Short mmCIF file of C-alpha atoms and ligand atoms in Angstrom, two decimals:
data_model
loop_
_atom_site.label_atom_id
_atom_site.label_comp_id
_atom_site.label_asym_id
_atom_site.label_seq_id
_atom_site.Cartn_x
_atom_site.Cartn_y
_atom_site.Cartn_z
CA MET A 29 24.31 -50.30 21.18
CA SER A 30 23.20 -51.67 17.83
CA ASP A 31 20.18 -53.17 19.62
CA GLU A 32 19.06 -49.65 20.42
CA ILE A 33 19.51 -48.51 16.85
CA PHE A 34 17.25 -51.27 15.58
CA MET A 35 14.76 -50.67 18.37
CA GLN A 36 14.60 -47.04 17.26
CA GLN A 37 13.54 -48.28 13.84
CA ALA A 38 10.88 -50.46 15.43
CA LEU A 39 9.71 -47.38 17.35
CA ALA A 40 9.38 -45.47 14.10
CA GLN A 41 7.02 -48.22 12.92
CA ALA A 42 5.09 -47.96 16.19
CA ARG A 43 4.62 -44.23 15.70
CA GLN A 44 3.24 -44.86 12.23
CA ALA A 45 0.75 -47.30 13.74
CA ALA A 46 -0.35 -44.65 16.24
CA ALA A 47 -0.79 -42.14 13.45
CA ALA A 48 -3.08 -44.63 11.74
CA GLY A 49 -5.16 -45.03 14.92
CA GLU A 50 -3.71 -48.44 15.83
CA VAL A 51 -2.14 -49.41 19.15
CA PRO A 52 1.48 -48.29 18.63
CA VAL A 53 3.61 -51.41 18.32
CA GLY A 54 6.33 -51.73 15.68
CA ALA A 55 8.82 -54.39 14.64
CA VAL A 56 11.80 -54.88 12.32
CA VAL A 57 13.58 -58.04 11.17
CA VAL A 58 17.37 -57.76 10.91
CA ARG A 59 19.70 -60.08 9.04
CA ARG A 60 23.46 -59.69 9.25
CA GLY A 61 23.14 -56.17 10.59
CA GLU A 62 20.65 -55.07 7.97
CA VAL A 63 16.90 -54.42 8.23
CA ILE A 64 15.20 -56.69 5.73
CA ALA A 65 11.57 -56.20 6.81
CA THR A 66 9.37 -53.94 8.92
CA GLY A 67 5.91 -54.30 10.41
CA ARG A 68 3.46 -52.23 12.37
CA ASN A 69 0.38 -53.16 14.29
CA ALA A 70 -2.71 -53.00 12.02
CA PRO A 71 -5.51 -55.32 13.18
CA VAL A 72 -8.19 -52.60 13.09
CA ASP A 73 -7.43 -51.30 9.65
CA GLY A 74 -7.06 -54.78 8.12
CA HIS A 75 -9.92 -56.43 10.05
CA ASP A 76 -7.27 -58.97 10.96
CA PRO A 77 -6.75 -60.26 14.49
CA THR A 78 -3.35 -61.66 13.50
CA ALA A 79 -2.01 -58.38 12.08
CA HIS A 80 0.36 -57.76 14.99
CA ALA A 81 3.56 -55.91 14.16
CA GLU A 82 5.69 -59.05 14.57
CA ILE A 83 3.54 -61.22 12.29
CA VAL A 84 3.53 -58.50 9.64
CA ALA A 85 7.33 -58.19 9.86
CA LEU A 86 7.87 -61.98 9.82
CA ARG A 87 5.73 -62.37 6.70
CA ALA A 88 7.59 -59.58 4.92
CA ALA A 89 10.98 -61.05 5.91
CA ALA A 90 10.05 -64.56 4.71
CA GLN A 91 8.84 -63.08 1.41
CA ALA A 92 12.07 -61.10 1.05
CA LEU A 93 14.22 -64.19 1.66
CA GLY A 94 11.99 -66.63 -0.20
CA ASN A 95 12.09 -68.92 2.81
CA TYR A 96 9.71 -69.50 5.74
CA ARG A 97 12.69 -70.21 7.95
CA LEU A 98 14.55 -67.18 9.22
CA ASP A 99 17.41 -68.98 10.99
CA ASP A 100 19.93 -66.16 10.79
CA CYS A 101 17.51 -63.31 11.56
CA GLU A 102 16.79 -61.19 14.65
CA LEU A 103 13.43 -59.57 15.37
CA PHE A 104 13.11 -56.26 17.28
CA VAL A 105 9.70 -55.32 18.63
CA THR A 106 8.68 -52.43 20.90
CA LEU A 107 6.36 -54.53 23.10
CA GLU A 108 6.79 -57.96 24.62
CA PRO A 109 5.26 -60.42 22.14
CA CYS A 110 1.99 -62.22 22.82
CA ALA A 111 1.56 -66.01 22.66
CA MET A 112 0.54 -65.92 19.00
CA CYS A 113 3.56 -63.88 17.93
CA SER A 114 5.94 -65.82 20.17
CA GLY A 115 4.69 -69.04 18.60
CA ALA A 116 5.21 -67.67 15.11
CA MET A 117 8.73 -66.55 16.03
CA LEU A 118 9.57 -70.04 17.25
CA HIS A 119 8.19 -71.54 14.04
CA ALA A 120 10.41 -69.18 12.08
CA ARG A 121 13.42 -70.32 14.10
CA LEU A 122 14.69 -66.80 14.58
CA ARG A 123 18.15 -66.53 15.99
CA ARG A 124 17.17 -63.86 18.50
CA VAL A 125 14.18 -61.80 19.67
CA VAL A 126 14.59 -58.37 21.33
CA PHE A 127 11.68 -56.50 22.82
CA GLY A 128 11.20 -53.10 24.49
CA ALA A 129 8.46 -52.69 27.08
CA ALA A 130 7.11 -55.64 29.04
CA ASP A 131 3.41 -56.45 28.65
CA PRO A 132 2.06 -57.61 32.01
CA LYS A 133 -1.37 -58.43 30.51
CA THR A 134 -0.57 -60.64 27.53
CA GLY A 135 3.22 -60.94 27.36
CA ALA A 136 4.38 -64.46 26.44
CA ALA A 137 8.11 -63.76 26.81
CA GLY A 138 8.25 -63.72 30.60
CA SER A 139 5.35 -61.61 31.89
CA VAL A 140 2.36 -63.96 31.77
CA LEU A 141 4.25 -66.98 30.52
CA ASN A 142 7.50 -67.61 28.68
CA LEU A 143 7.25 -69.67 25.53
CA PHE A 144 10.94 -69.06 24.83
CA GLU A 145 11.88 -71.03 27.91
CA GLN A 146 9.94 -74.16 27.00
CA PRO A 147 12.61 -76.71 26.02
CA GLN A 148 9.97 -78.74 24.14
CA LEU A 149 9.14 -75.72 21.95
CA ASN A 150 12.32 -73.74 21.64
CA HIS A 151 15.71 -74.99 20.66
CA GLN A 152 17.43 -71.93 19.24
CA THR A 153 15.73 -68.55 19.70
CA ALA A 154 17.51 -66.32 22.20
CA LEU A 155 15.48 -63.66 24.03
CA GLN A 156 16.22 -60.23 25.41
CA GLY A 157 13.78 -57.69 26.90
CA GLY A 158 13.96 -54.14 28.15
CA VAL A 159 15.71 -52.39 25.25
CA LEU A 160 14.48 -48.75 25.20
CA ALA A 161 11.70 -50.07 27.43
CA ARG A 162 10.78 -46.66 28.74
CA GLU A 163 10.47 -45.01 25.35
CA CYS A 164 8.43 -47.93 24.03
CA GLY A 165 6.14 -47.89 27.09
CA ASP A 166 5.66 -44.11 27.03
CA LEU A 167 4.46 -44.26 23.46
CA LEU A 168 1.80 -46.81 24.41
CA GLN A 169 0.70 -44.90 27.49
CA ALA A 170 0.39 -41.63 25.60
CA PHE A 171 -1.69 -43.40 22.98
CA PHE A 172 -4.13 -44.87 25.50
CA ARG A 173 -4.33 -41.61 27.45
CA GLN A 174 -5.28 -39.76 24.26
CA ARG A 175 -7.79 -42.43 23.33
CA ARG A 176 -9.51 -42.17 26.73
CA ALA A 177 -9.69 -38.40 26.35
CA ASP A 178 -11.14 -38.77 22.85
CA LYS A 179 -13.80 -41.17 24.13
CA ARG A 180 -14.82 -38.73 26.85
CA GLU A 181 -15.04 -35.93 24.32
CA GLU A 182 -17.07 -38.15 22.02
CA ALA A 183 -19.52 -38.95 24.82
CA ARG A 184 -19.77 -35.28 25.68
CA LEU A 185 -20.60 -34.39 22.09
CA ALA A 186 -22.98 -37.27 21.63
CA HIS A 187 -25.47 -36.25 24.37
CA PRO A 188 -27.46 -39.49 24.50
CA LEU A 189 -31.21 -39.00 24.36
CA ARG A 190 -33.15 -39.59 27.56
CA GLU A 191 -35.87 -42.23 27.32
CA ASP A 192 -38.54 -39.81 28.45
CA ALA A 193 -37.67 -37.24 25.81
CA LEU A 194 -37.84 -36.75 22.06
CA ARG A 195 -35.37 -35.10 19.74
CA THR A 196 -36.52 -33.42 16.55
CA PRO A 197 -34.52 -34.98 13.68
CA ASP A 198 -31.77 -32.69 12.34
CA ALA A 199 -33.26 -32.96 8.86
CA ALA A 200 -36.24 -30.87 10.03
CA PHE A 201 -33.87 -27.91 10.30
CA ASP A 202 -32.12 -28.29 6.95
CA ARG A 203 -31.96 -25.17 4.83
CA LEU A 204 -34.07 -22.87 6.96
CA PRO A 205 -34.05 -19.38 5.48
CA GLY A 206 -31.74 -16.93 7.26
CA TYR A 207 -30.41 -19.29 9.92
CA PRO A 208 -26.83 -20.31 8.99
CA TRP A 209 -25.39 -20.67 12.48
CA GLN A 210 -23.60 -23.67 13.90
CA PRO A 211 -25.58 -25.56 16.54
CA ARG A 212 -24.06 -25.90 19.99
CA TYR A 213 -25.28 -28.24 22.65
CA VAL A 214 -25.02 -28.61 26.40
CA SER A 215 -26.35 -31.44 28.56
CA GLU A 216 -24.07 -31.31 31.60
CA LEU A 217 -25.93 -28.59 33.53
CA PRO A 218 -27.40 -30.16 36.69
CA ALA A 219 -30.89 -28.78 35.99
CA LEU A 220 -30.90 -30.38 32.53
CA GLY A 221 -30.61 -33.89 33.96
CA GLY A 222 -28.97 -35.04 30.72
CA LEU A 223 -31.43 -33.34 28.36
CA ARG A 224 -29.68 -31.74 25.41
CA MET A 225 -30.12 -27.99 25.16
CA HIS A 226 -29.32 -26.17 21.94
CA TYR A 227 -27.93 -22.66 21.79
CA LEU A 228 -26.24 -20.28 19.43
CA TYR A 229 -22.93 -18.80 20.53
CA GLU A 230 -21.63 -16.50 17.85
CA GLY A 231 -19.05 -13.75 17.64
CA GLU A 232 -16.31 -12.48 19.90
CA ALA A 233 -16.97 -10.00 22.64
CA GLY A 234 -13.69 -8.13 22.39
CA GLU A 235 -12.66 -4.97 24.21
CA GLY A 236 -15.84 -3.07 25.03
CA GLY A 237 -17.95 -5.68 23.23
CA LEU A 238 -21.29 -6.77 24.60
CA THR A 239 -22.86 -10.19 24.92
CA TRP A 240 -26.47 -10.17 23.80
CA LEU A 241 -28.36 -12.93 25.60
CA CYS A 242 -31.46 -13.43 23.46
CA LEU A 243 -34.35 -15.36 25.03
CA HIS A 244 -37.33 -16.53 23.03
CA GLY A 245 -40.82 -17.43 24.20
CA ASN A 246 -43.64 -19.80 23.34
CA PRO A 247 -43.92 -21.20 20.64
CA ALA A 248 -40.78 -19.70 19.10
CA TRP A 249 -37.09 -20.66 19.27
CA SER A 250 -33.75 -19.01 18.52
CA TYR A 251 -34.88 -18.68 14.91
CA LEU A 252 -36.81 -15.66 16.21
CA TYR A 253 -33.54 -13.71 16.50
CA ARG A 254 -32.21 -14.41 12.99
CA LYS A 255 -32.79 -10.81 11.85
CA MET A 256 -31.08 -9.24 14.85
CA ILE A 257 -28.07 -11.56 15.10
CA PRO A 258 -26.25 -10.47 11.91
CA VAL A 259 -26.50 -6.79 12.89
CA LEU A 260 -25.07 -7.45 16.35
CA LEU A 261 -22.27 -9.68 15.04
CA GLU A 262 -21.31 -7.13 12.42
CA ALA A 263 -20.85 -4.59 15.20
CA GLY A 264 -18.29 -6.88 16.80
CA HIS A 265 -20.44 -8.25 19.61
CA ARG A 266 -21.30 -11.72 20.83
CA VAL A 267 -24.75 -13.30 20.65
CA VAL A 268 -25.94 -16.17 22.81
CA ALA A 269 -29.40 -17.52 21.99
CA PRO A 270 -30.59 -20.72 23.67
CA ASP A 271 -33.62 -22.78 22.76
CA LEU A 272 -35.63 -23.50 25.90
CA ILE A 273 -36.07 -27.20 26.61
CA GLY A 274 -39.11 -28.35 24.64
CA PHE A 275 -38.48 -25.83 21.84
CA GLY A 276 -36.35 -25.47 18.73
CA LYS A 277 -33.39 -27.84 18.52
CA SER A 278 -33.44 -28.64 22.23
CA ASP A 279 -34.70 -31.97 23.55
CA LYS A 280 -38.43 -32.29 24.16
CA PRO A 281 -39.60 -34.15 27.27
CA LYS A 282 -42.59 -36.32 26.43
CA LYS A 283 -44.59 -35.33 29.48
CA ASP A 284 -46.18 -31.89 29.87
CA SER A 285 -45.44 -32.19 33.59
CA PHE A 286 -41.70 -31.81 33.03
CA HIS A 287 -42.24 -28.13 32.41
CA SER A 288 -42.28 -25.70 35.29
CA PHE A 289 -41.31 -22.08 35.78
CA SER A 290 -38.66 -23.01 38.34
CA THR A 291 -37.04 -25.68 36.18
CA HIS A 292 -36.71 -23.44 33.14
CA ARG A 293 -35.42 -20.55 35.23
CA GLN A 294 -32.83 -22.77 36.89
CA ILE A 295 -31.61 -24.06 33.51
CA LEU A 296 -31.12 -20.50 32.27
CA LEU A 297 -29.30 -19.49 35.45
CA GLU A 298 -26.94 -22.45 35.08
CA LEU A 299 -26.38 -21.75 31.40
CA VAL A 300 -25.36 -18.15 32.09
CA GLU A 301 -22.96 -19.32 34.81
CA SER A 302 -21.45 -22.15 32.79
CA LEU A 303 -20.80 -19.84 29.82
CA ASP A 304 -19.59 -17.18 32.28
CA LEU A 305 -21.37 -14.44 30.32
CA GLN A 306 -20.12 -10.89 30.99
CA ASN A 307 -21.27 -7.44 29.87
CA VAL A 308 -24.65 -8.91 29.05
CA VAL A 309 -27.50 -7.10 27.38
CA LEU A 310 -30.52 -9.22 28.24
CA VAL A 311 -32.88 -9.39 25.26
CA VAL A 312 -36.35 -10.69 26.10
CA GLN A 313 -39.84 -11.11 24.73
CA ASP A 314 -42.83 -13.26 25.78
CA TRP A 315 -41.64 -16.18 27.99
CA GLY A 316 -38.11 -14.95 27.37
CA GLY A 317 -39.14 -12.09 29.65
CA LEU A 318 -41.29 -14.00 32.13
CA LEU A 319 -38.23 -16.13 32.85
CA GLY A 320 -35.43 -13.80 31.76
CA LEU A 321 -36.49 -10.82 33.85
CA THR A 322 -35.91 -12.96 36.95
CA LEU A 323 -32.28 -13.71 36.02
CA PRO A 324 -30.23 -10.53 36.56
CA MET A 325 -30.99 -10.24 40.28
CA ALA A 326 -29.22 -13.60 40.72
CA ALA A 327 -25.97 -12.23 39.21
CA PRO A 328 -26.31 -8.45 38.77
CA ARG A 329 -22.62 -7.90 37.95
CA ARG A 330 -23.03 -9.87 34.72
CA TYR A 331 -25.70 -7.57 33.27
CA GLN A 332 -25.44 -4.04 32.00
CA GLY A 333 -28.41 -3.65 29.70
CA LEU A 334 -32.00 -4.72 29.11
CA LEU A 335 -33.74 -4.78 25.74
CA VAL A 336 -37.31 -5.65 26.55
CA MET A 337 -40.01 -6.39 23.99
CA ASN A 338 -43.60 -7.54 24.41
CA THR A 339 -43.60 -9.49 27.67
CA THR A 340 -44.58 -9.20 31.31
CA LEU A 341 -43.73 -10.34 34.83
CA GLY A 342 -45.88 -13.13 36.29
CA THR A 343 -46.13 -11.81 39.83
CA GLY A 344 -49.44 -13.55 40.58
CA ASP A 345 -50.80 -10.59 42.52
CA ALA A 346 -52.31 -8.68 39.59
CA PRO A 347 -54.86 -9.95 37.08
CA LEU A 348 -53.34 -11.31 33.87
CA PRO A 349 -54.07 -9.19 30.78
CA ALA A 350 -57.30 -10.05 28.97
CA GLY A 351 -55.37 -10.65 25.76
CA PHE A 352 -53.24 -13.24 27.47
CA LEU A 353 -56.26 -15.02 28.94
CA ALA A 354 -57.77 -15.24 25.45
CA TRP A 355 -54.53 -16.75 24.13
CA ARG A 356 -54.42 -19.25 26.98
CA GLU A 357 -57.99 -20.28 26.23
CA MET A 358 -57.24 -20.66 22.52
CA CYS A 359 -54.29 -22.96 23.34
CA ALA A 360 -56.42 -25.06 25.69
CA LYS A 361 -59.17 -25.45 23.08
CA ASN A 362 -56.84 -26.02 20.13
CA PRO A 363 -53.77 -27.80 21.51
CA GLU A 364 -52.79 -28.74 17.95
CA PHE A 365 -52.89 -25.16 16.65
CA ASP A 366 -50.80 -24.50 13.55
CA VAL A 367 -47.61 -22.72 14.66
CA ALA A 368 -46.67 -21.57 11.15
CA ARG A 369 -50.13 -20.04 10.66
CA LEU A 370 -49.87 -18.20 13.95
CA PHE A 371 -46.76 -16.42 12.66
CA ALA A 372 -48.22 -15.86 9.20
CA ARG A 373 -51.32 -14.21 10.67
CA GLY A 374 -49.43 -11.52 12.58
CA ASN A 375 -46.58 -11.09 10.10
CA PRO A 376 -47.69 -10.64 6.50
CA GLN A 377 -44.11 -9.73 5.55
CA MET A 378 -42.83 -13.23 6.36
CA SER A 379 -42.35 -15.83 3.60
CA ALA A 380 -44.08 -19.20 3.80
CA ALA A 381 -40.69 -20.84 4.36
CA GLU A 382 -39.96 -18.55 7.30
CA CYS A 383 -43.33 -19.32 8.87
CA ALA A 384 -42.76 -23.04 8.33
CA ALA A 385 -39.41 -22.77 10.14
CA TYR A 386 -41.35 -22.09 13.34
CA SER A 387 -43.23 -25.38 12.89
CA ALA A 388 -40.03 -27.34 12.20
CA PRO A 389 -39.32 -28.27 15.84
CA PHE A 390 -42.75 -29.88 16.25
CA PRO A 391 -43.20 -32.68 13.69
CA ASP A 392 -46.03 -34.29 15.69
CA LYS A 393 -48.15 -34.12 18.81
CA GLY A 394 -45.52 -35.92 20.88
CA HIS A 395 -43.07 -33.08 20.39
CA ARG A 396 -45.57 -30.44 21.54
CA ALA A 397 -45.57 -30.93 25.32
CA ALA A 398 -44.02 -27.48 25.89
CA LEU A 399 -46.64 -25.81 23.69
CA ARG A 400 -49.36 -27.33 25.89
CA ALA A 401 -47.58 -26.71 29.18
CA PHE A 402 -46.43 -23.11 28.81
CA PRO A 403 -49.67 -21.08 28.64
CA PRO A 404 -51.04 -22.48 31.94
CA MET A 405 -47.57 -22.03 33.50
CA VAL A 406 -47.78 -18.23 33.56
CA PRO A 407 -48.12 -17.52 37.31
CA ASP A 408 -51.73 -16.46 37.87
CA SER A 409 -52.00 -16.59 41.66
CA PRO A 410 -49.73 -15.42 44.48
CA ASP A 411 -48.72 -19.00 45.28
CA ALA A 412 -48.15 -20.19 41.73
CA ASP A 413 -44.71 -21.51 40.86
CA GLY A 414 -42.62 -18.52 39.79
CA ALA A 415 -44.89 -15.86 41.33
CA ALA A 416 -42.77 -15.17 44.40
CA ILE A 417 -39.54 -15.01 42.43
CA SER A 418 -41.25 -12.69 39.92
CA ARG A 419 -42.32 -10.35 42.73
CA GLN A 420 -38.75 -10.38 43.96
CA ALA A 421 -37.62 -9.53 40.42
CA ARG A 422 -40.12 -6.66 40.33
CA GLY A 423 -38.44 -5.25 43.41
CA PHE A 424 -35.05 -5.66 41.78
CA TRP A 425 -36.05 -3.77 38.62
CA GLN A 426 -37.71 -1.03 40.66
CA ASN A 427 -34.98 -0.47 43.21
CA ASP A 428 -31.71 -2.18 42.40
CA TRP A 429 -31.25 -2.19 38.64
CA THR A 430 -28.39 0.10 37.62
CA GLY A 431 -28.09 -0.86 33.95
CA ARG A 432 -29.61 0.83 30.93
CA SER A 433 -32.99 -0.24 29.58
CA LEU A 434 -34.57 0.02 26.16
CA MET A 435 -38.18 -0.96 25.58
CA VAL A 436 -39.43 -1.74 22.07
CA VAL A 437 -43.12 -2.52 21.66
CA GLY A 438 -45.00 -4.18 18.82
CA ALA A 439 -48.23 -2.20 18.64
CA GLN A 440 -50.30 -4.89 16.92
CA ASP A 441 -49.92 -7.44 19.73
CA PRO A 442 -53.32 -8.41 21.22
CA VAL A 443 -51.65 -10.43 24.00
CA LEU A 444 -48.88 -8.32 25.52
CA GLY A 445 -49.25 -5.03 23.65
CA PRO A 446 -48.73 -1.36 24.54
CA PRO A 447 -50.96 -1.17 27.65
CA VAL A 448 -49.20 -4.12 29.29
CA MET A 449 -45.82 -2.73 28.32
CA ARG A 450 -46.63 0.67 29.82
CA GLY A 451 -47.22 -1.15 33.07
CA LEU A 452 -43.87 -2.91 32.81
CA GLN A 453 -42.05 0.30 31.90
CA ALA A 454 -43.22 1.84 35.17
CA LEU A 455 -41.57 -1.05 37.04
CA ILE A 456 -38.13 -0.72 35.47
CA ARG A 457 -35.89 1.85 37.06
CA GLY A 458 -34.59 4.32 34.48
CA CYS A 459 -36.55 2.85 31.56
CA GLY A 460 -37.36 5.62 29.10
CA GLU A 461 -40.22 6.04 26.67
CA PRO A 462 -40.86 2.86 24.72
CA VAL A 463 -40.09 2.74 21.02
CA VAL A 464 -43.39 1.69 19.48
CA LEU A 465 -43.31 -0.18 16.16
CA ALA A 466 -46.69 0.42 14.55
CA GLN A 467 -46.43 -2.53 12.12
CA ALA A 468 -45.01 -5.06 14.57
CA GLY A 469 -47.10 -7.59 16.43
CA HIS A 470 -46.30 -9.90 19.32
CA PHE A 471 -43.16 -11.29 17.68
CA VAL A 472 -41.33 -7.97 17.56
CA GLN A 473 -38.09 -9.68 16.49
CA GLU A 474 -39.61 -10.33 13.08
CA HIS A 475 -38.81 -6.62 12.62
CA GLY A 476 -35.46 -7.31 14.20
CA GLU A 477 -33.06 -5.50 11.92
CA PRO A 478 -34.17 -1.95 12.82
CA VAL A 479 -34.64 -3.06 16.43
CA ALA A 480 -31.03 -4.31 16.55
CA ARG A 481 -29.72 -1.08 14.99
CA GLN A 482 -31.63 1.01 17.48
CA ALA A 483 -30.36 -1.16 20.33
CA LEU A 484 -26.76 -0.86 19.11
CA ALA A 485 -27.04 2.90 19.03
CA PHE A 486 -28.52 2.85 22.52
CA PHE A 487 -26.23 0.40 24.30
CA SER A 488 -23.02 0.81 22.34
CA PRO A 489 -22.98 4.31 20.83
CA ALA A 490 -19.26 4.07 20.06
CA ALA A 491 -19.74 1.09 17.75
ZN1 ZN B 26 1.32 -60.53 19.05
#
């Protein structure tokens, strides 16, 4: 009975070791029915391979008694001692050693070997195992189970960088104006193949709340939605805003050839499924629309609204707008074009720091594969990748869409401006007269605050 009482005290030491992140083993030294020393496993913390619970307890006991010989002492330890500790116990000439759980891997008190049974080594130390063995073993198992789970979680959060990809250093995104949100990452989606995708996931979609899925285009990233997000969150809604692979805080494959319409569409489809987005208002502009407008037909029950800004469908069976062809030519001739200047040119209201934030993801040429790949990726023939699925999407918007649709158009856009948007409006069942913003250009979201208020009033009049 008293063995169990002392083993309980050794267990208390083991729990303290676990709390400190050490393998939970604890020991006490008892003399004449009294605990004179305790020890807990601490090799990690002390950078000391000999800092096993038993050694720590033996040292403390010898100090307490002023004698390296502990003839009239008993040692209680939660785990069968190893060869080192068993040897030290024999040197100390302990009267008795009591342990809890057996250690089939390194135990030197019967499991792997038994130093206590060597007549040449041991003349007086008695041995007993199995006291509170189950409790002692459970503590160890729980510790290792938790540690395995922690390691898996760590690996999940770490998202190792693929060799054929680049990752813009975090420092490039420090202190961007108007972008306070916590980054979230995913790399487990099959279509990502281990690439790390960044997205914002803010707010709670409570009773009647909407999830605004905000998709950016080329060469923007989720920063584009910084003026709309606060308005939507304040209204009690959720916002999800991914950065396409190759953009923003997402990984950037080195090769232009990684990028294809189908790959990016598949990634978005998988993201929506993995986050299980419900009551979605799809918010699109530019490539956000080329890709995003093909998503709802794959899971119509998830979507109930469409907020569509300057974009188009790449069906491949109609000529691309002249403004777009001019843009594509500009990109081909000037692959190193200045992203910040592009925003500054169309948005005189933006600060220099805001414009620079759009350049942040692309510190050098190597990071710009997506910028080179995207303009030629717009389907421009019936057989082009994405054309067939875009024609299918056209049919969906014309015939099957049952949600509400709001179109907001930046009038100053030379690429996908009012004429193109009129054409798109005609394809979307139930889409009313577009709201035209006279001052806004291609990047309509740079006027996002009034756009978000208008959208709230339209999609969520009760809010
Ligand atoms: Zn040991």
